[in-house]
Coordinates of C-alpha atoms in Angstrom, one line a residue:
M2 CA -11.7 -11.9 -11.9
K3 CA -11.1 -10.6 -15.3
Q4 CA -13.1 -10.4 -18.5
K5 CA -11.4 -9.3 -21.7
K6 CA -12.5 -5.9 -22.9
R7 CA -11.6 -4.3 -26.2
F8 CA -9.0 -1.7 -25.4
L9 CA -9.0 1.0 -28.0
A10 CA -8.0 -1.0 -31.1
G11 CA -5.6 -3.7 -32.3
A12 CA -2.1 -3.2 -30.9
L13 CA -3.3 -0.7 -28.3
G14 CA -4.7 -3.5 -26.1
C15 CA -1.7 -2.8 -23.9
M16 CA -0.5 -0.9 -20.9
L17 CA -1.0 2.8 -21.0
L18 CA 0.7 4.2 -18.0
C19 CA 2.6 6.9 -19.7
S20 CA 0.9 10.3 -20.1
S21 CA -0.7 11.0 -23.4
P22 CA 1.6 13.3 -25.3
F23 CA -0.4 13.4 -28.5
G24 CA -2.3 16.5 -27.4
Y25 CA 0.4 18.5 -29.1
L26 CA -1.3 17.5 -32.4
A27 CA -4.5 19.2 -31.4
S28 CA -5.1 22.9 -32.1
A29 CA -4.2 25.0 -29.0
A30 CA -4.0 28.7 -28.5
V31 CA -0.6 30.0 -27.8
Q32 CA -0.3 30.9 -24.1
Q33 CA 2.3 32.9 -22.2
Q34 CA 3.5 31.6 -18.9
S35 CA 5.9 33.3 -16.6
I36 CA 8.7 31.0 -15.6
G37 CA 11.0 32.1 -12.8
T38 CA 14.7 32.1 -13.6
Q39 CA 17.8 33.0 -11.6
D40 CA 17.9 36.4 -13.1
A41 CA 14.2 36.9 -12.6
Q42 CA 13.5 37.2 -16.3
A43 CA 10.4 35.7 -17.9
E44 CA 10.6 33.4 -20.8
Q45 CA 7.9 32.1 -23.1
A46 CA 6.2 28.9 -22.1
V47 CA 6.8 25.8 -24.2
L48 CA 3.7 24.2 -25.8
P49 CA 3.4 20.6 -26.7
Q50 CA 3.4 21.4 -30.4
D51 CA 6.8 23.2 -29.9
L52 CA 8.6 19.9 -29.0
A53 CA 10.7 18.2 -31.6
P54 CA 9.7 14.6 -32.5
D55 CA 11.7 11.8 -30.8
Y56 CA 11.2 8.4 -32.3
N57 CA 13.5 6.9 -29.6
D58 CA 11.1 8.0 -26.8
P59 CA 8.5 5.3 -26.1
D60 CA 5.9 7.9 -25.0
Y61 CA 6.3 9.6 -28.4
V62 CA 5.8 6.5 -30.4
K63 CA 2.8 5.5 -28.2
M64 CA 1.4 8.9 -28.8
L65 CA 1.4 8.4 -32.6
M66 CA -0.3 5.0 -32.3
Q67 CA -3.0 6.4 -30.0
Q68 CA -3.6 9.2 -32.5
E69 CA -4.1 6.7 -35.3
D70 CA -6.5 4.6 -33.2
G71 CA -9.2 7.3 -33.0
S72 CA -11.8 8.2 -30.4
E73 CA -12.4 6.5 -27.1
E74 CA -15.2 4.2 -26.4
T75 CA -18.2 5.6 -24.5
Q76 CA -21.2 3.9 -22.9
A77 CA -24.4 5.1 -21.4
P78 CA -25.0 4.6 -17.7
F79 CA -26.9 1.4 -17.0
S80 CA -29.6 0.4 -14.6
L81 CA -28.4 -0.7 -11.1
R82 CA -29.8 -2.5 -8.2
S83 CA -28.6 -4.1 -4.9
I84 CA -25.1 -2.9 -4.0
E85 CA -25.0 -0.4 -6.8
A86 CA -21.9 0.8 -8.6
T87 CA -21.2 4.5 -8.2
T88 CA -21.2 6.9 -11.1
T89 CA -19.3 10.2 -11.2
K90 CA -18.8 12.9 -13.8
S91 CA -15.2 13.6 -14.7
P92 CA -14.3 17.3 -14.5
F93 CA -11.6 16.7 -17.2
T94 CA -13.7 14.8 -19.9
G95 CA -17.2 15.8 -19.0
L96 CA -18.3 12.2 -19.3
V97 CA -20.1 10.1 -16.7
Y98 CA -18.1 7.0 -15.5
T99 CA -19.4 3.9 -13.8
H100 CA -17.1 2.6 -11.0
G101 CA -17.0 -1.0 -9.9
A102 CA -19.5 -1.8 -7.1
Q103 CA -16.6 -3.3 -5.1
F104 CA -15.4 0.3 -4.6
S105 CA -18.7 1.6 -3.3
D106 CA -17.4 1.9 0.2
G107 CA -14.4 4.0 -0.6
K108 CA -13.6 7.5 -1.8
I109 CA -13.0 8.3 -5.5
V110 CA -10.2 10.8 -6.2
N111 CA -9.5 12.6 -9.5
G112 CA -6.0 12.8 -10.9
I113 CA -3.8 12.9 -14.0
D114 CA -0.4 11.7 -15.2
V115 CA 2.1 13.7 -17.3
S116 CA 5.5 13.6 -19.0
K117 CA 7.6 16.0 -21.1
W118 CA 4.9 15.7 -23.8
Q119 CA 2.6 18.1 -21.9
A120 CA 5.5 20.6 -22.1
S121 CA 5.1 23.7 -19.8
I122 CA 2.4 23.3 -17.1
D123 CA 0.9 25.9 -14.8
W124 CA 0.5 23.8 -11.7
K125 CA -1.5 26.4 -9.7
K126 CA -4.1 26.3 -12.4
V127 CA -4.0 22.5 -12.5
K128 CA -4.6 22.4 -8.8
A129 CA -7.5 24.9 -9.1
A130 CA -9.0 22.8 -11.9
G131 CA -9.6 19.9 -9.4
V132 CA -6.6 17.7 -9.9
E133 CA -6.1 15.9 -6.6
F134 CA -3.0 13.8 -7.5
V135 CA -0.5 13.3 -10.3
F136 CA 1.9 10.7 -11.6
I137 CA 4.9 12.2 -13.3
R138 CA 7.3 10.4 -15.6
C139 CA 10.9 10.6 -14.2
G140 CA 12.6 8.7 -17.0
Y141 CA 12.5 6.0 -19.6
T142 CA 14.5 3.4 -21.4
A143 CA 14.8 4.2 -25.1
L144 CA 13.5 2.2 -28.0
S145 CA 17.0 1.7 -29.4
K146 CA 18.4 -1.7 -29.8
D147 CA 21.1 -1.0 -27.2
F148 CA 20.0 -0.5 -23.6
A149 CA 19.9 3.2 -22.8
M150 CA 18.1 5.2 -20.1
Y151 CA 17.2 8.8 -20.0
E152 CA 15.7 11.4 -17.6
D153 CA 12.5 13.0 -18.6
E154 CA 13.7 16.6 -19.2
Y155 CA 10.6 18.1 -17.6
F156 CA 10.6 15.8 -14.6
R157 CA 12.3 18.1 -12.1
K158 CA 10.3 21.1 -13.2
N159 CA 7.0 19.1 -13.0
I160 CA 7.6 17.5 -9.6
Q161 CA 8.7 20.8 -8.0
G162 CA 5.7 22.6 -9.5
A163 CA 3.2 20.0 -8.5
H164 CA 4.6 19.8 -5.0
D165 CA 4.6 23.6 -4.6
A166 CA 1.0 23.7 -5.8
G167 CA 0.0 21.2 -3.0
I168 CA -0.7 18.2 -5.3
P169 CA 0.2 14.7 -4.0
V170 CA 2.8 13.1 -6.3
G171 CA 3.8 9.7 -7.6
V172 CA 6.3 8.9 -10.3
Y173 CA 6.7 6.3 -13.1
F174 CA 9.5 5.0 -15.2
F175 CA 8.8 3.8 -18.7
S176 CA 10.6 0.5 -18.9
N177 CA 11.9 -1.4 -22.0
S178 CA 13.9 -3.9 -20.0
I179 CA 14.5 -7.4 -21.5
T180 CA 16.3 -9.0 -18.5
T181 CA 16.1 -8.8 -14.8
S182 CA 19.5 -7.2 -14.8
E183 CA 18.2 -4.3 -17.0
A184 CA 15.1 -4.0 -14.8
K185 CA 17.3 -3.6 -11.7
K186 CA 19.3 -0.9 -13.6
E187 CA 16.0 0.9 -14.3
A188 CA 15.1 0.7 -10.6
Q189 CA 18.4 2.2 -9.7
K190 CA 18.1 4.9 -12.3
T191 CA 14.6 5.7 -10.9
L192 CA 16.1 6.1 -7.4
D193 CA 18.9 8.3 -8.7
L194 CA 16.4 10.6 -10.4
I195 CA 14.0 10.9 -7.4
Q196 CA 16.6 10.9 -4.6
N197 CA 16.3 14.6 -4.0
Y198 CA 12.5 14.5 -4.0
K199 CA 11.7 11.7 -1.6
S200 CA 9.7 13.9 0.8
M201 CA 7.5 15.0 -2.2
I202 CA 6.6 11.5 -3.3
T203 CA 3.7 10.2 -1.3
L204 CA 2.1 8.0 -4.0
P205 CA 3.6 4.8 -5.6
V206 CA 6.6 4.5 -7.8
V207 CA 5.3 2.8 -10.9
Y208 CA 6.9 0.2 -13.2
D209 CA 5.5 1.1 -16.7
F210 CA 6.3 -1.8 -19.0
E211 CA 4.7 -1.3 -22.4
A212 CA 5.8 -3.2 -25.5
F213 CA 2.7 -3.4 -27.7
S214 CA 4.4 -3.2 -31.1
N215 CA 7.7 -4.2 -32.7
A216 CA 8.8 -0.6 -32.3
Y217 CA 9.6 -1.4 -28.7
R218 CA 12.8 -3.2 -28.0
A219 CA 11.1 -5.6 -25.4
Y220 CA 8.3 -6.5 -27.8
G221 CA 7.4 -10.2 -27.5
L222 CA 9.0 -10.7 -24.1
S223 CA 7.5 -13.7 -22.3
K224 CA 4.9 -13.4 -19.5
D225 CA 7.3 -15.1 -17.1
Q226 CA 10.2 -12.7 -17.9
V227 CA 8.0 -9.6 -17.7
T228 CA 6.8 -10.7 -14.3
K229 CA 10.4 -11.4 -13.1
N230 CA 11.5 -8.0 -14.3
M231 CA 8.6 -6.3 -12.5
I232 CA 9.5 -8.0 -9.2
A233 CA 13.2 -7.2 -9.6
Y234 CA 12.3 -3.5 -10.2
A235 CA 9.8 -3.4 -7.3
T236 CA 12.0 -5.1 -4.8
I237 CA 14.7 -2.4 -5.2
I238 CA 12.1 0.4 -5.1
Q239 CA 10.5 -1.1 -2.0
D240 CA 13.8 -1.6 -0.2
A241 CA 14.4 2.2 -0.7
G242 CA 11.3 3.0 1.2
Y243 CA 8.8 3.6 -1.7
T244 CA 5.6 1.8 -2.6
P245 CA 6.0 0.0 -6.0
M246 CA 3.1 -0.5 -8.4
Y247 CA 2.6 -1.9 -11.8
Y248 CA 0.3 -0.9 -14.7
G249 CA -1.6 -2.3 -17.6
S250 CA -4.7 -2.7 -19.7
P251 CA -7.0 -5.7 -19.4
N252 CA -5.5 -7.5 -22.4
F253 CA -1.9 -6.6 -21.5
L254 CA -2.4 -7.7 -17.9
D255 CA -3.7 -11.0 -19.2
S256 CA -1.0 -11.7 -21.8
S257 CA 2.1 -10.2 -20.3
F258 CA 1.9 -10.4 -16.5
D259 CA 1.5 -13.4 -14.2
V260 CA -0.7 -11.3 -11.9
A261 CA -1.1 -14.0 -9.3
K262 CA 2.6 -13.5 -8.5
L263 CA 2.2 -9.7 -8.0
T264 CA -0.3 -9.8 -5.1
N265 CA 2.0 -7.7 -2.9
Y266 CA 1.7 -4.8 -5.3
D267 CA -1.2 -2.5 -6.4
C268 CA -2.2 -2.3 -10.0
W269 CA -2.9 0.7 -12.1
L270 CA -5.5 -0.3 -14.7
A271 CA -5.5 1.4 -18.1
N272 CA -8.9 1.1 -19.8
Y273 CA -10.3 3.9 -21.9
T274 CA -14.0 3.5 -21.5
T275 CA -16.7 4.9 -19.3
K276 CA -17.4 1.5 -17.7
T277 CA -14.7 -1.0 -17.3
A278 CA -15.6 -4.7 -17.5
Y279 CA -12.3 -5.7 -15.9
K280 CA -12.7 -7.7 -12.7
G281 CA -9.0 -7.9 -11.8
D282 CA -7.4 -6.2 -8.9
Y283 CA -6.6 -2.5 -9.2
A284 CA -6.3 0.7 -7.1
Y285 CA -6.1 3.3 -9.9
W286 CA -8.0 3.5 -13.2
Q287 CA -6.6 5.5 -16.1
Y288 CA -9.9 6.0 -18.0
S289 CA -8.9 8.6 -20.7
S290 CA -6.0 10.0 -22.6
T291 CA -7.9 13.0 -24.0
G292 CA -8.7 15.0 -20.9
S293 CA -8.6 18.7 -20.8
V294 CA -7.2 20.4 -17.7
N295 CA -6.8 24.2 -17.2
G296 CA -3.1 24.9 -17.0
I297 CA -2.1 22.2 -19.5
S298 CA -2.1 22.7 -23.3
G299 CA -3.5 19.8 -25.2
N300 CA -4.6 16.4 -24.0
V301 CA -3.7 14.7 -20.7
D302 CA -4.3 11.3 -19.2
C303 CA -7.0 11.1 -16.5
N304 CA -7.2 8.8 -13.6
F305 CA -9.3 7.7 -10.7
Y306 CA -7.9 6.5 -7.4
Y307 CA -10.0 4.3 -5.1
T308 CA -9.0 4.9 -1.5
G309 CA -10.8 1.8 -0.3
G310 CA -10.2 0.7 3.3
N311 CA -12.8 3.1 4.7
G312 CA -15.8 0.8 4.8
E313 CA -16.9 -1.1 7.9
L314 CA -18.1 -4.6 7.8
T315 CA -21.9 -4.2 7.9
P316 CA -23.5 -6.9 10.1
P317 CA -25.4 -9.4 7.9
E318 CA -28.7 -8.6 9.6
E319 CA -28.5 -5.0 8.4
L320 CA -28.0 -5.8 4.7
D321 CA -30.9 -6.2 2.3
P322 CA -31.4 -9.9 1.4
E323 CA -30.9 -8.9 -2.3
D324 CA -27.3 -8.0 -1.4
F325 CA -26.4 -11.7 -0.9
A326 CA -25.4 -14.3 -3.4
E327 CA -27.0 -17.5 -2.2
G328 CA -24.6 -20.3 -1.6
L329 CA -21.5 -18.2 -2.0
G330 CA -18.9 -19.0 0.7
P331 CA -17.6 -18.9 3.3
V332 CA -14.0 -19.3 2.3
T333 CA -12.2 -22.3 3.8
G334 CA -8.6 -22.7 5.0
L335 CA -8.3 -19.2 6.5
K336 CA -5.0 -19.1 8.4
M337 CA -2.0 -16.9 9.2
A338 CA 0.6 -17.9 6.6
D339 CA 3.5 -15.6 7.8
N340 CA 4.3 -12.8 10.2
D341 CA 7.0 -10.3 11.1
L342 CA 7.3 -7.5 13.6
D343 CA 5.4 -5.2 11.3
S344 CA 3.4 -7.4 9.0
I345 CA 0.9 -10.3 9.0
T346 CA 0.1 -12.5 6.0
I347 CA -3.2 -14.3 5.9
Q348 CA -4.4 -16.8 3.2
W349 CA -7.4 -18.9 2.3
N350 CA -8.5 -21.4 -0.3
P351 CA -9.8 -20.1 -3.6
L352 CA -13.6 -20.0 -4.1
E353 CA -14.4 -20.9 -7.6
A354 CA -17.8 -19.1 -7.7
A355 CA -16.4 -15.8 -6.4
D356 CA -15.2 -12.8 -8.3
G357 CA -13.1 -11.5 -5.5
Y358 CA -12.8 -11.0 -1.7
K359 CA -13.0 -8.2 0.8
V360 CA -10.5 -8.4 3.8
Y361 CA -11.5 -6.9 7.1
R362 CA -9.6 -6.4 10.4
S363 CA -10.4 -5.6 14.0
K364 CA -8.1 -4.7 16.8
S365 CA -10.1 -6.8 19.2
Y366 CA -12.2 -9.9 19.1
G367 CA -15.5 -8.2 19.4
G368 CA -14.6 -4.8 17.9
T369 CA -15.5 -3.1 14.7
Y370 CA -14.1 -4.6 11.5
K371 CA -12.7 -2.1 9.1
Q372 CA -12.1 -2.9 5.4
L373 CA -8.4 -3.3 4.5
K374 CA -8.5 -4.5 0.9
T375 CA -10.8 -5.3 -2.0
I376 CA -9.2 -8.1 -4.0
N377 CA -10.8 -8.3 -7.4
W378 CA -9.4 -11.7 -8.4
K379 CA -10.7 -15.0 -7.2
E380 CA -7.3 -16.7 -7.7
V381 CA -5.6 -14.2 -5.3
T382 CA -6.1 -15.8 -1.9
A383 CA -3.5 -14.1 0.3
Y384 CA -3.1 -10.7 1.7
T385 CA -0.2 -9.1 3.6
D386 CA -1.3 -6.5 6.2
E387 CA 1.5 -4.0 6.5
S388 CA -0.5 -1.5 8.4
V389 CA -0.1 -3.2 11.8
I390 CA 1.8 -1.4 14.5
K391 CA 5.4 -2.6 14.8
S392 CA 5.4 -4.7 17.9
E393 CA 6.0 -8.2 19.2
G394 CA 3.1 -10.6 19.7
R395 CA 0.4 -8.0 18.9
Q396 CA -2.9 -9.7 18.0
Y397 CA -5.3 -8.7 15.2
F398 CA -8.5 -10.3 14.1
Y399 CA -9.5 -10.9 10.4
K400 CA -12.5 -11.8 8.4
V401 CA -12.7 -12.5 4.6
V402 CA -16.0 -12.0 2.7
P403 CA -16.3 -13.3 -0.9
F404 CA -18.3 -11.4 -3.5
L405 CA -19.4 -11.6 -7.0
L406 CA -20.5 -9.1 -9.6
D407 CA -23.7 -9.9 -11.4
E408 CA -24.4 -9.3 -15.1
D409 CA -25.4 -5.6 -14.3
G410 CA -22.2 -5.0 -12.4
N411 CA -23.9 -5.1 -9.0
L412 CA -22.0 -6.5 -6.0
K413 CA -23.4 -9.5 -4.1
Y414 CA -21.9 -10.6 -0.8
G415 CA -21.1 -14.2 0.1
E416 CA -21.1 -15.6 3.6
E417 CA -18.4 -14.1 5.8
S418 CA -15.7 -16.2 7.3
G419 CA -15.2 -17.0 10.9
I420 CA -12.7 -14.9 12.9
L421 CA -9.0 -15.5 12.3
T422 CA -6.8 -14.5 15.2
A423 CA -3.3 -13.6 14.0
N424 CA -0.3 -11.9 15.6
T425 CA 2.9 -10.1 14.8
L426 CA 6.2 -12.0 15.3
R427 CA 7.3 -12.7 18.9
Q428 CA 11.1 -12.9 19.3
H429 CA 11.7 -12.4 23.0
A430 CA 10.6 -13.7 26.4
F431 CA 8.2 -11.2 28.0
R432 CA 6.7 -11.5 31.4
L433 CA 4.2 -9.5 33.4
K434 CA 3.2 -9.2 37.1
T435 CA -0.3 -8.3 38.2
T436 CA -0.6 -5.2 40.4
A437 CA -4.1 -6.1 41.7
N438 CA -6.5 -9.0 42.0
I439 CA -7.6 -9.2 38.4
H440 CA -10.1 -11.1 36.3
L441 CA -8.7 -13.4 33.6
R442 CA -11.3 -13.1 30.8
R443 CA -12.1 -15.3 27.9
Q444 CA -11.4 -12.5 25.4
A445 CA -9.9 -9.0 25.5
G446 CA -12.6 -6.8 27.1
T447 CA -14.5 -6.4 30.4
E448 CA -17.7 -7.6 28.6
Y449 CA -16.4 -11.1 28.3
E450 CA -16.7 -13.9 30.9
S451 CA -14.3 -14.1 33.8
L452 CA -12.6 -17.5 34.0
I453 CA -10.8 -16.9 37.3
V454 CA -9.3 -14.1 39.5
V455 CA -5.5 -13.9 39.3
P456 CA -4.1 -12.6 42.6
S457 CA -2.0 -9.5 42.9
G458 CA 1.7 -10.0 42.5
T459 CA 1.4 -13.0 40.2
G460 CA 4.2 -13.3 37.7
L461 CA 3.4 -14.9 34.3
P462 CA 4.8 -15.1 30.8
F463 CA 2.5 -13.6 28.2
F464 CA 2.1 -14.9 24.7
K465 CA 0.5 -12.0 22.8
Y466 CA -1.3 -8.8 23.4
T467 CA -4.2 -7.1 21.7
L468 CA -6.2 -3.9 22.0
A469 CA -9.8 -3.7 23.1
T470 CA -12.3 -1.3 21.5
D471 CA -11.3 1.4 24.0
D472 CA -7.7 1.0 22.9
K473 CA -6.6 -0.5 26.2
K474 CA -4.0 -3.3 26.0
W475 CA -4.9 -6.9 27.0
Y476 CA -2.4 -9.7 27.4
K477 CA -3.0 -13.3 26.7
V478 CA -1.6 -15.6 29.4
T479 CA -2.0 -19.1 30.8
Y480 CA -2.6 -19.4 34.6
S481 CA -2.8 -22.5 36.7
K482 CA -4.4 -23.1 40.0
S483 CA -5.5 -26.2 42.0
G484 CA -4.5 -28.4 39.1
K485 CA -6.6 -26.6 36.5
T486 CA -5.2 -24.4 33.7
Y487 CA -6.9 -21.3 32.3
T488 CA -6.0 -19.4 29.1
G489 CA -7.4 -15.9 28.7
Y490 CA -6.7 -12.2 28.8
L491 CA -5.6 -9.8 31.5
S492 CA -6.2 -6.0 31.4
G493 CA -3.0 -4.0 30.8
S494 CA -4.3 -1.5 33.4
Y495 CA -3.4 -3.9 36.2
V496 CA -0.1 -5.4 35.1
T497 CA 3.5 -4.4 34.9
I498 CA 5.4 -5.6 31.8
Y499 CA 9.1 -6.7 31.9
T500 CA 11.5 -8.7 29.9
Y501 CA 15.1 -9.8 30.1
G502 CA 18.3 -8.9 28.3
N503 CA 22.1 -8.9 28.5
T504 CA 24.3 -5.8 28.6
T505 CA 26.4 -5.5 25.4
K506 CA 29.1 -3.3 27.0
Q507 CA 30.0 -1.8 30.4
V508 CA 27.6 1.0 31.0
N509 CA 26.8 3.6 33.6
V510 CA 23.7 3.1 35.7
R511 CA 21.9 6.4 36.4
T512 CA 19.2 7.5 38.9
G513 CA 17.0 8.7 36.0
A514 CA 16.5 8.5 32.3
G515 CA 19.1 10.9 30.8
L516 CA 22.7 11.9 31.0
T517 CA 21.8 14.7 33.4
Y518 CA 21.1 12.2 36.1
K519 CA 23.8 11.0 38.5
A520 CA 25.8 7.8 37.5
V521 CA 25.8 5.6 40.7
R522 CA 27.6 2.5 39.4
K523 CA 28.6 0.6 36.3
I524 CA 27.2 -2.7 35.0
P525 CA 29.8 -4.9 33.3
K526 CA 29.2 -6.3 29.9
G527 CA 27.2 -9.6 29.7
V528 CA 25.1 -9.0 32.9
K529 CA 21.5 -10.3 32.8
V530 CA 19.0 -7.5 33.5
T531 CA 15.3 -7.3 33.9
M532 CA 13.7 -4.5 31.9
V533 CA 10.7 -3.2 33.8
G534 CA 8.0 -1.1 32.1
S535 CA 8.2 0.9 28.9
S536 CA 11.4 2.6 27.7
V537 CA 11.6 6.4 28.0
T538 CA 13.0 8.6 25.2
V539 CA 15.2 11.6 26.3
A540 CA 17.0 13.7 23.7
G541 CA 16.5 11.0 21.1
T542 CA 17.9 8.2 23.2
K543 CA 15.7 5.4 24.7
W544 CA 16.4 4.5 28.3
S545 CA 15.2 1.4 30.2
Y546 CA 14.6 1.0 33.9
V547 CA 16.4 -2.2 34.8
K548 CA 16.8 -4.5 37.8
Y549 CA 19.8 -6.8 38.2
A550 CA 21.9 -8.8 40.6
L551 CA 25.7 -8.4 41.0
N552 CA 27.9 -10.1 43.5
G553 CA 24.9 -11.2 45.6
K554 CA 23.3 -7.8 45.8
N555 CA 20.2 -6.4 44.0
Y556 CA 20.4 -3.1 42.1
S557 CA 18.2 -0.9 39.9
G558 CA 18.5 2.1 37.7
Y559 CA 18.4 3.5 34.1
I560 CA 20.7 2.6 31.2
P561 CA 20.4 3.3 27.4
T562 CA 18.2 0.6 25.8
K563 CA 20.6 0.3 22.9
Y564 CA 23.1 -1.4 25.3
I565 CA 20.7 -4.2 26.1
K566 CA 20.3 -7.3 23.9
Q567 CA 16.9 -8.9 24.6
I568 CA 16.8 -12.6 25.4

């Protein structure tokens, strides 16, 4: 899913995540900006041209190389047909940009990225100029031979200013790591720098590895090592609760990353052109380093963000015949490869003729399928859905549709796959009891065929549950009668759910959920209890209604859920 594209010139066929600092070389009028201080005195704003050169800062060296490279490539809009690519005019460059047709069903958001080399920024003006998101450099590893990391001296001022102006924020760290050990140190340095700003960071934390000349200490690092470093960095960032992302130009992504091993992370594409020919997977596109934004002196990097995930799977009969690629698909081997309580991984076999795939999901077998992901790489044949609700045995339904981009950049759909039924991990033994005579239906929904009526009061284990289009829960069970076995779904409106557990300590049994209710007896540690219904949260503590037998007598009441180990 990639075609090589000339990226600026020569050595600049590389990753360009860091903000363009070379605007300080351009002529700029001196501005005065009021900066609040503790003693409420105003001081003069710092302009990019006021900053001292720093040949140890990778952004500064990159700036000089960009300046030598010259102007950016521009192309005229082209004729489109079928599923047409979208064109938009950038408010920061004044040029018209053609977006990949694969993003036609999502929203395009305008943003920038900055570092100390933009110097003082008036964030209110930046917001008013139409900036809808920003990536801010928090730190970098120096170009020196010895490994040394530094904070971007404008980071704290920038992130606070952007947040106060109401601009969504992500951050990046300019890496020069050579080993995985160094990459881990960079990740920890990133976390140290952003620890006081976690609530402000709603966009990814980016691994910016750029080593496109021998001025960079990591120049010439192997693809395998760069990929290992990225994963080492990303793992630590992800474990801390942030979303990691990597960055690169088409040439650099091809030569320095094993992208097939990075499918769990989004990519930020750097390609300075008005129409990228890159067919790889990316969620952000850095399209220019010479943008002009009110509130920033000199040049600034400009970016698009493709929200994706908003489009619905259009029924084939509603598409124009010209929208289809004859003989493309369906994919084969579609299956659930892994699952957890809060994630499902699906995979399929690669389709040689495809340029990529669109992944869709529904909450019910016959419900509406919403797009989850556009994968712009035919070799990437797996997707981990981390947007599922944390639960045990919850079912979801998936379809995969291959696509290709023709010579004009138009998207052509292949044949959609069949429905894959997948579920979150199931760890415990759950049971239900019907509260009425209820139809056991072939799928989750009253519109599906009734297989048999299950009598009221019937107790059954259930395997999984799903949601119908009206957001009602349905439970998959197997029911036997007169020597015949039926597997189908029961409506959650007519069942009571319960499971089993053992008490982990001696605990008071109360007449209601909460410490204000009377304690009527104690349950010893290790007693088996039946948990009936959903837990109730009172003052931050979850309580479960339980039934249990002790010394030949049956009891019931409420105890804190944290003292029950499910079995």
